[in-house]
XYZ file of C-alpha atoms in Angstrom:
329
model
C -30.359 -5.971 -7.311
C -32.043 -5.468 -10.657
C -30.245 -2.276 -11.630
C -27.449 -3.270 -14.069
C -25.331 -0.233 -13.153
C -25.490 -1.109 -9.455
C -24.602 -4.743 -10.163
C -21.728 -3.648 -12.376
C -20.406 -1.257 -9.712
C -20.546 -3.929 -7.010
C -18.896 -6.416 -9.364
C -15.936 -4.076 -9.821
C -15.732 -2.913 -6.231
C -17.252 -5.744 -4.191
C -14.203 -6.416 -2.028
C -13.630 -2.904 -0.737
C -17.344 -2.161 -0.381
C -17.684 -5.095 1.996
C -14.466 -4.031 3.704
C -15.967 -0.555 4.102
C -19.062 -2.092 5.686
C -16.713 -4.063 7.928
C -15.039 -0.802 8.973
C -18.382 0.577 10.139
C -19.139 -2.605 12.099
C -15.709 -2.576 13.745
C -16.046 1.119 14.583
C -19.354 0.418 16.333
C -17.813 -2.516 18.212
C -14.965 -0.272 19.355
C -17.529 2.157 20.710
C -19.365 -0.596 22.565
C -16.212 -1.978 24.167
C -14.600 1.429 24.682
C -15.822 4.857 25.725
C -18.647 5.133 23.216
C -18.829 5.688 19.478
C -16.883 8.781 18.470
C -15.632 10.263 15.229
C -12.299 10.900 16.937
C -11.599 7.171 17.304
C -12.293 6.624 13.600
C -10.005 9.507 12.637
C -7.264 8.205 14.930
C -7.377 4.797 13.251
C -7.451 6.411 9.809
C -4.359 8.402 10.815
C -2.472 5.251 11.781
C -3.666 3.483 8.636
C -2.493 6.327 6.384
C 1.151 5.229 6.734
C 0.227 1.696 5.683
C -1.770 3.141 2.780
C 1.399 4.675 1.284
C 3.115 1.281 1.334
C -0.103 -0.273 0.023
C -0.225 2.088 -2.961
C 3.397 1.192 -3.736
C 2.602 -2.519 -3.562
C -0.540 -2.026 -5.644
C 1.445 -0.593 -8.554
C 3.834 -3.551 -8.666
C 1.066 -6.153 -8.307
C -0.815 -4.518 -11.187
C 2.049 -5.365 -13.562
C 0.759 -8.961 -13.505
C 2.384 -12.409 -13.540
C 2.045 -12.643 -9.764
C 4.494 -9.800 -9.126
C 4.953 -8.747 -5.490
C 7.535 -6.264 -4.197
C 9.124 -7.754 -1.078
C 11.757 -4.999 -0.948
C 9.207 -2.487 0.383
C 10.022 -3.225 4.083
C 13.723 -2.698 3.446
C 13.103 0.559 1.591
C 10.921 1.825 4.441
C 13.739 1.177 6.926
C 16.437 2.589 4.635
C 14.342 5.678 3.892
C 13.874 6.260 7.615
C 17.595 5.882 8.394
C 18.664 8.064 5.484
C 16.224 10.867 6.228
C 16.793 10.937 9.986
C 20.557 10.528 9.643
C 21.059 13.278 7.092
C 18.646 15.674 8.781
C 20.079 15.172 12.277
C 17.257 17.331 13.608
C 17.770 20.168 11.101
C 14.753 21.482 9.165
C 17.106 22.899 6.526
C 18.237 19.375 5.631
C 14.764 17.892 5.096
C 14.605 18.575 1.353
C 18.171 17.346 0.591
C 17.527 14.241 2.727
C 14.271 13.476 0.921
C 16.025 13.924 -2.423
C 18.596 11.325 -1.352
C 15.735 9.005 -0.336
C 14.196 9.493 -3.785
C 17.544 8.719 -5.446
C 17.829 5.547 -3.365
C 14.349 4.570 -4.489
C 15.271 5.145 -8.123
C 18.377 2.959 -7.782
C 16.502 0.147 -6.011
C 13.614 0.373 -8.474
C 15.994 0.163 -11.427
C 17.745 -2.859 -9.939
C 14.459 -4.615 -9.153
C 13.022 -4.019 -12.598
C 16.271 -4.966 -14.336
C 16.336 -8.332 -12.559
C 12.716 -8.955 -13.511
C 12.898 -7.681 -17.097
C 16.371 -8.639 -18.291
C 17.408 -11.513 -16.032
C 13.880 -13.004 -16.055
C 13.961 -13.542 -12.295
C 10.445 -13.778 -10.790
C 9.581 -10.511 -9.055
C 8.985 -12.123 -5.671
C 12.503 -13.653 -5.723
C 14.264 -10.595 -7.140
C 12.705 -8.186 -4.645
C 13.261 -10.565 -1.731
C 16.973 -10.701 -2.578
C 17.019 -6.925 -2.917
C 15.374 -6.582 0.481
C 18.207 -8.609 2.059
C 20.759 -6.312 0.429
C 18.935 -3.188 1.598
C 18.707 -4.516 5.154
C 22.443 -5.279 5.122
C 23.232 -1.783 3.836
C 21.070 -0.283 6.579
C 22.865 -2.337 9.225
C 26.211 -1.003 7.960
C 25.136 2.604 8.453
C 23.267 1.895 11.689
C 25.997 3.237 13.988
C 27.085 6.125 11.786
C 23.997 8.323 12.065
C 21.962 10.000 14.750
C 18.498 8.709 13.903
C 16.555 9.804 16.970
C 16.567 13.595 16.535
C 13.528 14.514 14.455
C 13.271 17.776 12.465
C 10.325 19.738 13.853
C 8.911 20.480 10.389
C 8.874 16.821 9.351
C 7.394 15.824 12.691
C 4.712 18.442 12.112
C 3.784 16.910 8.759
C 3.563 13.459 10.339
C 1.646 14.454 13.467
C 0.026 17.898 13.076
C -3.767 18.225 12.919
C -6.000 20.946 11.524
C -9.480 21.070 13.066
C -8.832 17.574 14.380
C -7.916 16.188 10.925
C -4.335 14.871 10.599
C -2.361 16.595 7.850
C -0.809 13.280 6.791
C -4.278 11.797 6.254
C -5.150 14.592 3.833
C -1.830 14.172 2.018
C -2.346 10.418 1.642
C -5.838 10.948 0.222
C -4.377 13.433 -2.276
C -1.690 10.879 -3.146
C -4.378 8.255 -3.776
C -6.245 10.704 -6.011
C -3.028 11.323 -7.965
C -2.362 7.596 -8.362
C -5.963 7.035 -9.476
C -5.586 9.796 -12.065
C -2.341 8.297 -13.352
C -3.941 4.870 -13.727
C -7.209 6.004 -15.278
C -6.305 9.025 -17.381
C -2.702 8.740 -18.566
C -0.849 6.682 -21.133
C 1.261 5.188 -18.355
C -1.776 3.967 -16.442
C -3.418 2.440 -19.482
C -0.158 0.739 -20.410
C 0.227 -0.652 -16.885
C -3.309 -2.041 -16.760
C -3.095 -3.574 -20.223
C 0.246 -5.286 -19.572
C -1.125 -6.609 -16.290
C -4.081 -8.180 -18.075
C -2.018 -9.759 -20.850
C 1.588 -8.769 -21.350
C 2.035 -10.424 -24.733
C -1.122 -8.852 -26.128
C -0.013 -5.481 -24.766
C 3.391 -5.914 -26.404
C 1.796 -6.705 -29.750
C -0.416 -3.644 -29.352
C 2.653 -1.439 -29.042
C 2.637 -0.884 -25.280
C 6.139 0.080 -24.007
C 6.411 -2.886 -21.631
C 9.988 -2.317 -20.440
C 9.526 1.394 -19.777
C 6.206 0.876 -17.994
C 7.515 -1.893 -15.760
C 10.679 0.019 -14.871
C 8.752 3.192 -13.985
C 6.403 1.117 -11.814
C 9.164 -0.470 -9.729
C 10.890 2.891 -9.344
C 7.646 4.553 -8.197
C 7.045 1.767 -5.669
C 10.537 2.082 -4.188
C 10.367 5.879 -4.005
C 6.972 5.777 -2.274
C 8.293 3.192 0.200
C 11.322 5.318 1.044
C 9.177 8.401 1.622
C 6.816 6.317 3.757
C 9.810 5.330 5.877
C 10.796 8.970 6.386
C 7.262 9.846 7.526
C 6.935 6.796 9.774
C 10.226 7.611 11.491
C 8.970 11.169 12.145
C 5.831 9.727 13.699
C 7.594 7.204 15.964
C 10.424 9.678 16.756
C 13.272 7.749 15.221
C 14.462 4.970 12.952
C 15.227 1.427 13.988
C 16.186 -1.803 12.258
C 13.210 -3.832 11.063
C 10.754 -0.944 11.281
C 9.404 -1.835 7.846
C 8.882 -5.540 8.555
C 5.280 -5.144 9.724
C 4.383 -3.565 6.405
C 5.409 -6.528 4.268
C 2.309 -8.706 4.566
C -0.041 -5.896 5.506
C 0.784 -3.936 2.352
C -0.328 -7.009 0.398
C -3.377 -7.660 2.571
C -4.733 -4.121 2.292
C -4.648 -4.088 -1.515
C -6.221 -7.537 -1.818
C -9.000 -6.544 0.564
C -9.290 -3.335 -1.446
C -10.031 -5.137 -4.693
C -6.681 -5.118 -6.503
C -6.249 -8.366 -8.429
C -3.166 -10.340 -7.434
C -3.031 -11.652 -10.991
C -2.590 -8.072 -12.212
C -4.449 -5.800 -14.580
C -6.788 -4.177 -12.060
C -5.925 -1.682 -9.331
C -8.171 0.076 -6.847
C -6.772 3.113 -5.039
C -9.941 3.782 -3.032
C -9.997 0.142 -2.006
C -6.391 0.359 -0.821
C -7.301 3.197 1.542
C -10.339 1.310 2.832
C -8.345 -1.917 3.178
C -5.688 -0.138 5.238
C -8.306 1.283 7.604
C -10.016 -2.107 7.835
C -6.829 -3.812 9.008
C -6.113 -1.225 11.703
C -9.688 -1.208 12.967
C -9.438 -4.973 13.434
C -6.319 -4.490 15.563
C -7.867 -1.674 17.601
C -11.067 -3.615 18.202
C -9.175 -6.709 19.343
C -7.005 -4.643 21.683
C -10.075 -3.113 23.300
C -11.463 -6.614 23.828
C -8.227 -7.612 25.555
C -7.242 -10.191 22.939
C -3.594 -11.216 22.814
C -1.421 -10.836 19.711
C -2.045 -14.421 18.523
C -5.817 -14.071 18.621
C -5.575 -10.698 16.888
C -3.680 -12.293 13.994
C -6.151 -15.178 13.680
C -9.203 -12.910 13.723
C -7.602 -10.489 11.270
C -6.797 -13.316 8.874
C -10.295 -14.806 9.159
C -12.033 -11.483 8.503
C -9.802 -10.825 5.481
C -10.710 -14.242 4.066
C -14.433 -13.567 4.592
C -14.227 -10.201 2.838
C -12.283 -11.741 -0.052
C -14.759 -14.598 -0.441
C -17.722 -12.216 -0.556
C -16.006 -9.951 -3.066
C -14.800 -12.912 -5.133
C -18.346 -14.285 -5.396
C -19.460 -11.037 -7.006
C -16.534 -11.128 -9.462
C -17.272 -14.773 -10.317
C -20.867 -13.939 -11.149
C -19.671 -11.111 -13.341
C -17.268 -13.389 -15.264
C -19.975 -16.038 -15.706
C -22.405 -13.483 -17.104
C -19.727 -12.181 -19.451
C -18.953 -15.735 -20.612
C -22.638 -16.440 -21.265
C -22.915 -13.307 -23.378
C -19.889 -14.196 -25.495
C -21.058 -17.770 -26.097
C -24.696 -16.919 -26.730
């Protein structure tokens, strides 16, 4: 490609562009092994992936802070959010808003604790959030028998499952959420502070970036999003159960990496997170149609993720080499 703008765009978005191409290939394969290629099957997979995308956006924010930060408390917050929302609602639509407010408060508390351990106690984020996840799981187990968590409010179930002209409402809401997150990262002081501290925290500090405030807000936002994701997931699966967030731990990381977010921090990609989430679920759907067992599904999913990352990384490497040549010329 001789067009510099095209090369630059691919250099910034190589990972999720190849993942997007992979989505199209997997969709075609599903049609060949299933009942034919249909838009409905793609929408159905996008619907399922939308719940992962919420957790992925939460993980993306934390990873962007840099220094290898990963939030391992997201699975626990998903489960706690589900139990809290279902338990307090007890099937009542009138209790949805108060229950969600409690979920938000829980997210604020967990986010403050996570960020305080990372900022003030200097505990690595992966260790601090893993310990927090154990505490959240224990708290959820303590309230397990005190709530009715299998009676779903009809309004919340409608948000999680209702479709308009065949398009799931939750899918539209998640896209709007991604647009909001993209706006915050690209057009606000918070977003610029987050990206700069992820690239080089010391340089950002010297430049006057409010490091502590930015990092604390980020962990709080991630925990709140995870709790809300749990409430929506429980409405979809008609109840809350222990460990319901466990599947989202590694997949929330995988979808953002496939989507082009740097694990070293300083670069986030909201569009890529959406594409990465869909990519992962299309892999699962395609393998299921082929009759592959769970072990083979995991191996194939891991291999395809590695291939996408290698292709995207090659583009980023070329970009860094060209930049280095220009600075040393």
